[in-house]
Coordinates of C-alpha atoms in Angstrom, one line a residue:
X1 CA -13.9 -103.4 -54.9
X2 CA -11.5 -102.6 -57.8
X3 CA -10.8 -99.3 -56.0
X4 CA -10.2 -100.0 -52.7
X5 CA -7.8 -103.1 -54.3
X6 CA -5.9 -100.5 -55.9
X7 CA -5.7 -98.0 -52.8
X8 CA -4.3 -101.5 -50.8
X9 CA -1.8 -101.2 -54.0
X10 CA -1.3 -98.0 -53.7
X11 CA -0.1 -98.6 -49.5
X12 CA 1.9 -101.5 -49.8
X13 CA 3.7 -99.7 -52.6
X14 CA 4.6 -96.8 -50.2
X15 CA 5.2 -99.2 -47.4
X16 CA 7.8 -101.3 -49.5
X17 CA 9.9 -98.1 -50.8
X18 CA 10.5 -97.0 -46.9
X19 CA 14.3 -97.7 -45.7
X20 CA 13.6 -99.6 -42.6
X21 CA 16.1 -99.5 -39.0
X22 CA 16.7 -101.9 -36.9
X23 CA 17.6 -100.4 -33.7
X24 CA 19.2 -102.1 -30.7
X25 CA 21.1 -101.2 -27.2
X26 CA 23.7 -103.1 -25.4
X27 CA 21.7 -103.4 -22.8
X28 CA 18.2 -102.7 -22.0
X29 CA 18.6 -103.2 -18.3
X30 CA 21.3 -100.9 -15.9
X31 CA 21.6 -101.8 -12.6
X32 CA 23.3 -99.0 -10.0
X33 CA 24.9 -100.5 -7.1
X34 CA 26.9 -99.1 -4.6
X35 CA 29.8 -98.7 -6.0
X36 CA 28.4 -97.4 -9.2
X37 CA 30.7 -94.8 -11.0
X38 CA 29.4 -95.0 -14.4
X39 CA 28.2 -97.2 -17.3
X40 CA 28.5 -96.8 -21.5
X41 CA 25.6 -97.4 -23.5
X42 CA 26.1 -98.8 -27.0
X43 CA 23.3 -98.2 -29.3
X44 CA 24.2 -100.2 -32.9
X45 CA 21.5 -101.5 -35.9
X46 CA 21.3 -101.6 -39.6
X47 CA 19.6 -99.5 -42.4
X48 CA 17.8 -101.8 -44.9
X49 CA 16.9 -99.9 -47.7
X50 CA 14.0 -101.2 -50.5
X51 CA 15.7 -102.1 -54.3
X52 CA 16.8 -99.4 -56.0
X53 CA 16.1 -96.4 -53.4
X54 CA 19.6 -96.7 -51.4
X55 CA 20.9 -93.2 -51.3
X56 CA 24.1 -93.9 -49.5
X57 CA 25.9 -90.6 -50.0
X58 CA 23.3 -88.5 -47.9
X59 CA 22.1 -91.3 -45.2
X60 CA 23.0 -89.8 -41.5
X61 CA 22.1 -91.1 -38.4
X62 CA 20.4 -89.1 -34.7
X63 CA 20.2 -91.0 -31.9
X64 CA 18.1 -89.4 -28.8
X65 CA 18.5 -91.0 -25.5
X66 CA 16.4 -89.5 -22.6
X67 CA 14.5 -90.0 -19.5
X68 CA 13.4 -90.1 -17.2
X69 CA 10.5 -87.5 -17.5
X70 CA 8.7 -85.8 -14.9
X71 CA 8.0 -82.6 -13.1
X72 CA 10.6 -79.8 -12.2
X73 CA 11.1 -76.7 -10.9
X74 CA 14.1 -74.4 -11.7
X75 CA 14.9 -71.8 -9.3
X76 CA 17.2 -68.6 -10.3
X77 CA 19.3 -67.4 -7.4
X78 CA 20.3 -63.8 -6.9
X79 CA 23.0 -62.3 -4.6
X80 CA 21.1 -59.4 -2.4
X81 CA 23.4 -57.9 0.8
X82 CA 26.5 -60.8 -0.3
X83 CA 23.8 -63.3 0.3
X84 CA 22.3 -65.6 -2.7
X85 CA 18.5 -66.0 -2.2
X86 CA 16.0 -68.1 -4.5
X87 CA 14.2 -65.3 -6.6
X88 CA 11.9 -65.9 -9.9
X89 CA 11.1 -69.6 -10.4
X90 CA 9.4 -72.0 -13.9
X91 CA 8.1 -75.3 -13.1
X92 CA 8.0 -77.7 -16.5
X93 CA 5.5 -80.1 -16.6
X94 CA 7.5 -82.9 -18.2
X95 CA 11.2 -82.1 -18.6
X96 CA 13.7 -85.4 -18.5
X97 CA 16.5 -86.0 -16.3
X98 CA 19.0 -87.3 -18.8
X99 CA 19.4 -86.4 -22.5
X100 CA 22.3 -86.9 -25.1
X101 CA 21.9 -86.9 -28.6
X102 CA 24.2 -88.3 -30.8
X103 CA 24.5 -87.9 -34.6
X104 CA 26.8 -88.7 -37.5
X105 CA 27.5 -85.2 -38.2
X106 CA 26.7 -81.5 -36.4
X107 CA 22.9 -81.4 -36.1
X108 CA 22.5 -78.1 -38.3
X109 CA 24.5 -80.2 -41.0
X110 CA 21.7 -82.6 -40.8
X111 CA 18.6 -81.4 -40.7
X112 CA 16.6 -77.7 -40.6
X113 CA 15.6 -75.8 -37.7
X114 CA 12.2 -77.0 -38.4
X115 CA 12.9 -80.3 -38.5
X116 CA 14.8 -80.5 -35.5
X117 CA 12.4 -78.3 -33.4
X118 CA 10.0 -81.5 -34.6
X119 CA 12.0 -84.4 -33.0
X120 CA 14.2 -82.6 -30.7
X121 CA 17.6 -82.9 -31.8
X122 CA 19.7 -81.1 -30.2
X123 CA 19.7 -79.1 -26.9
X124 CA 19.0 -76.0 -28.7
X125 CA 15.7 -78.0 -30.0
X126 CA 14.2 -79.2 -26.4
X127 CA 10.8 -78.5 -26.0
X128 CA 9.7 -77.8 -22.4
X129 CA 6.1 -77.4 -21.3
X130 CA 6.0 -74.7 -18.9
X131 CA 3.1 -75.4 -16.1
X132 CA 1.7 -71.9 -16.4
X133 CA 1.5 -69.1 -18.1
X134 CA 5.2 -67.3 -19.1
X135 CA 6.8 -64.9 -21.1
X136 CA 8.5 -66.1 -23.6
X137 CA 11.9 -64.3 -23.1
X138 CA 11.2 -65.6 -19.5
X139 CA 11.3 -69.3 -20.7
X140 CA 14.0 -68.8 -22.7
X141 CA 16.3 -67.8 -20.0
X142 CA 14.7 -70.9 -17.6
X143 CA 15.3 -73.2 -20.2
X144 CA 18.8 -71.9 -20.7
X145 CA 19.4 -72.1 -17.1
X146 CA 18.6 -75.7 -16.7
X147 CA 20.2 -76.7 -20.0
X148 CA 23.2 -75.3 -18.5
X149 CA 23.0 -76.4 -15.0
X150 CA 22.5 -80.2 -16.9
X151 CA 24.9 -79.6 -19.3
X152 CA 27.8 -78.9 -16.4
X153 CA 26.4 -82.2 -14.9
X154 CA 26.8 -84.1 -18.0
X155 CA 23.3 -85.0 -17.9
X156 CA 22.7 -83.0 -20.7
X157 CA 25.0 -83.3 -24.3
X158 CA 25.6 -83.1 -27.9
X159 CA 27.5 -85.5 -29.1
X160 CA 27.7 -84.4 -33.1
X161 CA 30.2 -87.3 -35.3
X162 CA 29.8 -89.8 -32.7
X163 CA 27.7 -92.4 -34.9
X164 CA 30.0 -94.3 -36.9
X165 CA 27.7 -95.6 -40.3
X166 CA 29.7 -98.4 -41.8
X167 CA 28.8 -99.2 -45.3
X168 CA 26.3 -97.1 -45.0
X169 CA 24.1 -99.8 -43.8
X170 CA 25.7 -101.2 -40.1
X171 CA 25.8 -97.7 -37.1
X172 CA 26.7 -97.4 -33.5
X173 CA 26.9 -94.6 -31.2
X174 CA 28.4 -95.0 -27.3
X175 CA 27.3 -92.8 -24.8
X176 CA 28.2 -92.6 -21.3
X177 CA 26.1 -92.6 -18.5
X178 CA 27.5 -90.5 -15.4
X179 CA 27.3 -91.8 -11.8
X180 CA 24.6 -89.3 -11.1
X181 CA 22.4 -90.6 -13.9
X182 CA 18.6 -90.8 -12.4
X183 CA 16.7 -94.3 -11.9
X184 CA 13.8 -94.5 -14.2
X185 CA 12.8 -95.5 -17.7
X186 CA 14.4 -94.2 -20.6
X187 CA 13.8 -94.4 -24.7
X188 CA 16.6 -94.7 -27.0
X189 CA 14.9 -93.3 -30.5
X190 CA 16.8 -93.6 -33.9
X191 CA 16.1 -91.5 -36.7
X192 CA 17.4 -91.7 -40.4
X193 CA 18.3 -88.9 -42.1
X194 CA 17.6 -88.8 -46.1
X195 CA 18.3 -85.4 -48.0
X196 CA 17.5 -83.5 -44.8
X197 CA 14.3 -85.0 -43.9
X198 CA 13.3 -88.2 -41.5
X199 CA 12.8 -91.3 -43.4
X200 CA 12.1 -93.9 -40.6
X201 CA 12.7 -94.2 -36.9
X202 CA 12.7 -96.1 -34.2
X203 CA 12.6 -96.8 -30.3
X204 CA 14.4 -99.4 -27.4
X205 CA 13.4 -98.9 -24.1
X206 CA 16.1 -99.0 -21.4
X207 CA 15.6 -98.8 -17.5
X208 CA 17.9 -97.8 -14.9
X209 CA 17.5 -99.0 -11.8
X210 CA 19.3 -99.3 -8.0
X211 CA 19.5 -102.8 -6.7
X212 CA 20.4 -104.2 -3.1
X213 CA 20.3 -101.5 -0.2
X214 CA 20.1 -98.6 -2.8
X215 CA 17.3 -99.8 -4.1
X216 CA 15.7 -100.3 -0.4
X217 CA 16.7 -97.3 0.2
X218 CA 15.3 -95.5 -2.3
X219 CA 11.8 -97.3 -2.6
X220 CA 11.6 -96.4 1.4
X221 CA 11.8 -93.0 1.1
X222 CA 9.2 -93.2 -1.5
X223 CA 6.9 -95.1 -0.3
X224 CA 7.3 -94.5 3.0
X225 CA 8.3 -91.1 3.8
X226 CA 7.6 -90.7 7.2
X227 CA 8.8 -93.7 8.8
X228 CA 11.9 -93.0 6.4
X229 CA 12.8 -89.7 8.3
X230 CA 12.2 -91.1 11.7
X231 CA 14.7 -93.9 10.8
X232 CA 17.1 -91.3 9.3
X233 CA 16.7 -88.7 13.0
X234 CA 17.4 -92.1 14.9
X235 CA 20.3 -92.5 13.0
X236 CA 22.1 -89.0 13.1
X237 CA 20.8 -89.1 16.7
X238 CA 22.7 -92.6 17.9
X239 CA 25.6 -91.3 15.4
X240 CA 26.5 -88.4 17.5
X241 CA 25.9 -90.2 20.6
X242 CA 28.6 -92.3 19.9
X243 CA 31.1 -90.1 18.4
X244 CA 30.5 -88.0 21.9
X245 CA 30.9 -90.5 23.7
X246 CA 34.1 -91.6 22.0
X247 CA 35.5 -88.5 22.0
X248 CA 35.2 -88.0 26.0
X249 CA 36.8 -91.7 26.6
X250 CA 40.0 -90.4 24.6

């Protein structure tokens, strides 16, 4: 009994010299209308650090926002005869739509490759399951490809000294959401730095979401695919019917 008392010791002791965050968002719910063009995200909290273990000089701040995750396939296109054809092609099992990283200073000032490999921070540090098997200089350049494609998107950024750490206790970091941002489920994870290495972290959950005829819209086609294409011929059909027929009245 005496040494399992001192193990619980032993724990708690750990457990009370660990700086704790407390994360939170602006808001955990976005809703896209129709005349979406936009939104800014403002992720803010506090470091509370245990007596006597405050290191205030080195404390930074990483804040990963992505989602939502699922299946993709990157195609590379190659110009044969003045015409661009889909060639080679990587499917990724779980790659996300959105991701932004934000950090009080340049990543590489922050942590080591390791490290950042680890939690991915940073663009150069996303990990992508390929769905079969590939060569590696073959995933590199996919990976590239849809960093880049992403990145010209705005979909995909580094935002290094945009987490402002006040007192070295109170942070916040805004990051902007482009009109094309996907619907889906999100995680907003904070990580404190200490002398290079991860000394607590935390996550928020945010959703995205289309509401009114969007929403319709979208959860038609999803759910109901067929009867969403016939309603979408019918359309285009009675469309040019009547632009015909306006067209021979004039």
């Amino acid at each position: 009994m005496l040494r399992v008392a001192s193990l619980c010791g032993i724990f708690v002791l750990v457990t009370a010299n660990t700086p704790v965050l407390v994360p939170e968002v602006s808001q955990d719910r976005i809703s896209i209308r129709g005349d979406f063009n936009g939104a800014q995200l403002l992720l803010f909290g506090a470091i509370t650090y245990p007596p006597g273990t405050r290191n205030a000089d080195q404390a930074d701040i990483v804040v990963v926002l992505k989602g939502p995750v699922e299946s993709i396939v990157v195609r590379e296109k190659q110009q044969i005869a003045g015409i661009w054809i889909n060639a080679a092609s990587s499917e990724f099992r779980s790659a996300p739509g959105y991701y932004a990283v934000a950090s009080s200073k340049p990543i590489n000032e922050i942590v080591d490759d390791k490290t950042a490999d680890i939690y991915e921070l940073g663009l150069d540090h996303l990990q992508l399951s390929p769905a079969g098997a590939i060569d590696s200089r073959e995933l590199d350049r996919f990976v590239g490809g849809l960093v880049d494609l992403n990145s010209r998107g705005e979909l995909f950024k580094n935002l290094p000294n945009s987490v402002k750490i006040t007192n070295n206790v109170l942070y916040q970091a805004r990051i902007n959401l482009p009109a094309s941002v996907p619907v889906g489920d999100y995680t907003a994870e904070t990580f404190l730095i200490l002398d290079g290495r991860v000394a607590a972290a935390e996550v928020k959950e945010v959703t995205i979401e289309k509401i009114g005829m969007g929403r319709f819209i979208t959860n038609l086609s999803q759910q109901y695919g067929f009867l969403y294409g016939l309603i979408a011929v019918f359309i285009s059909v009675v469309l040019g019917w009547s632009a015909g027929y306006l067209f021979r009245k004039m």
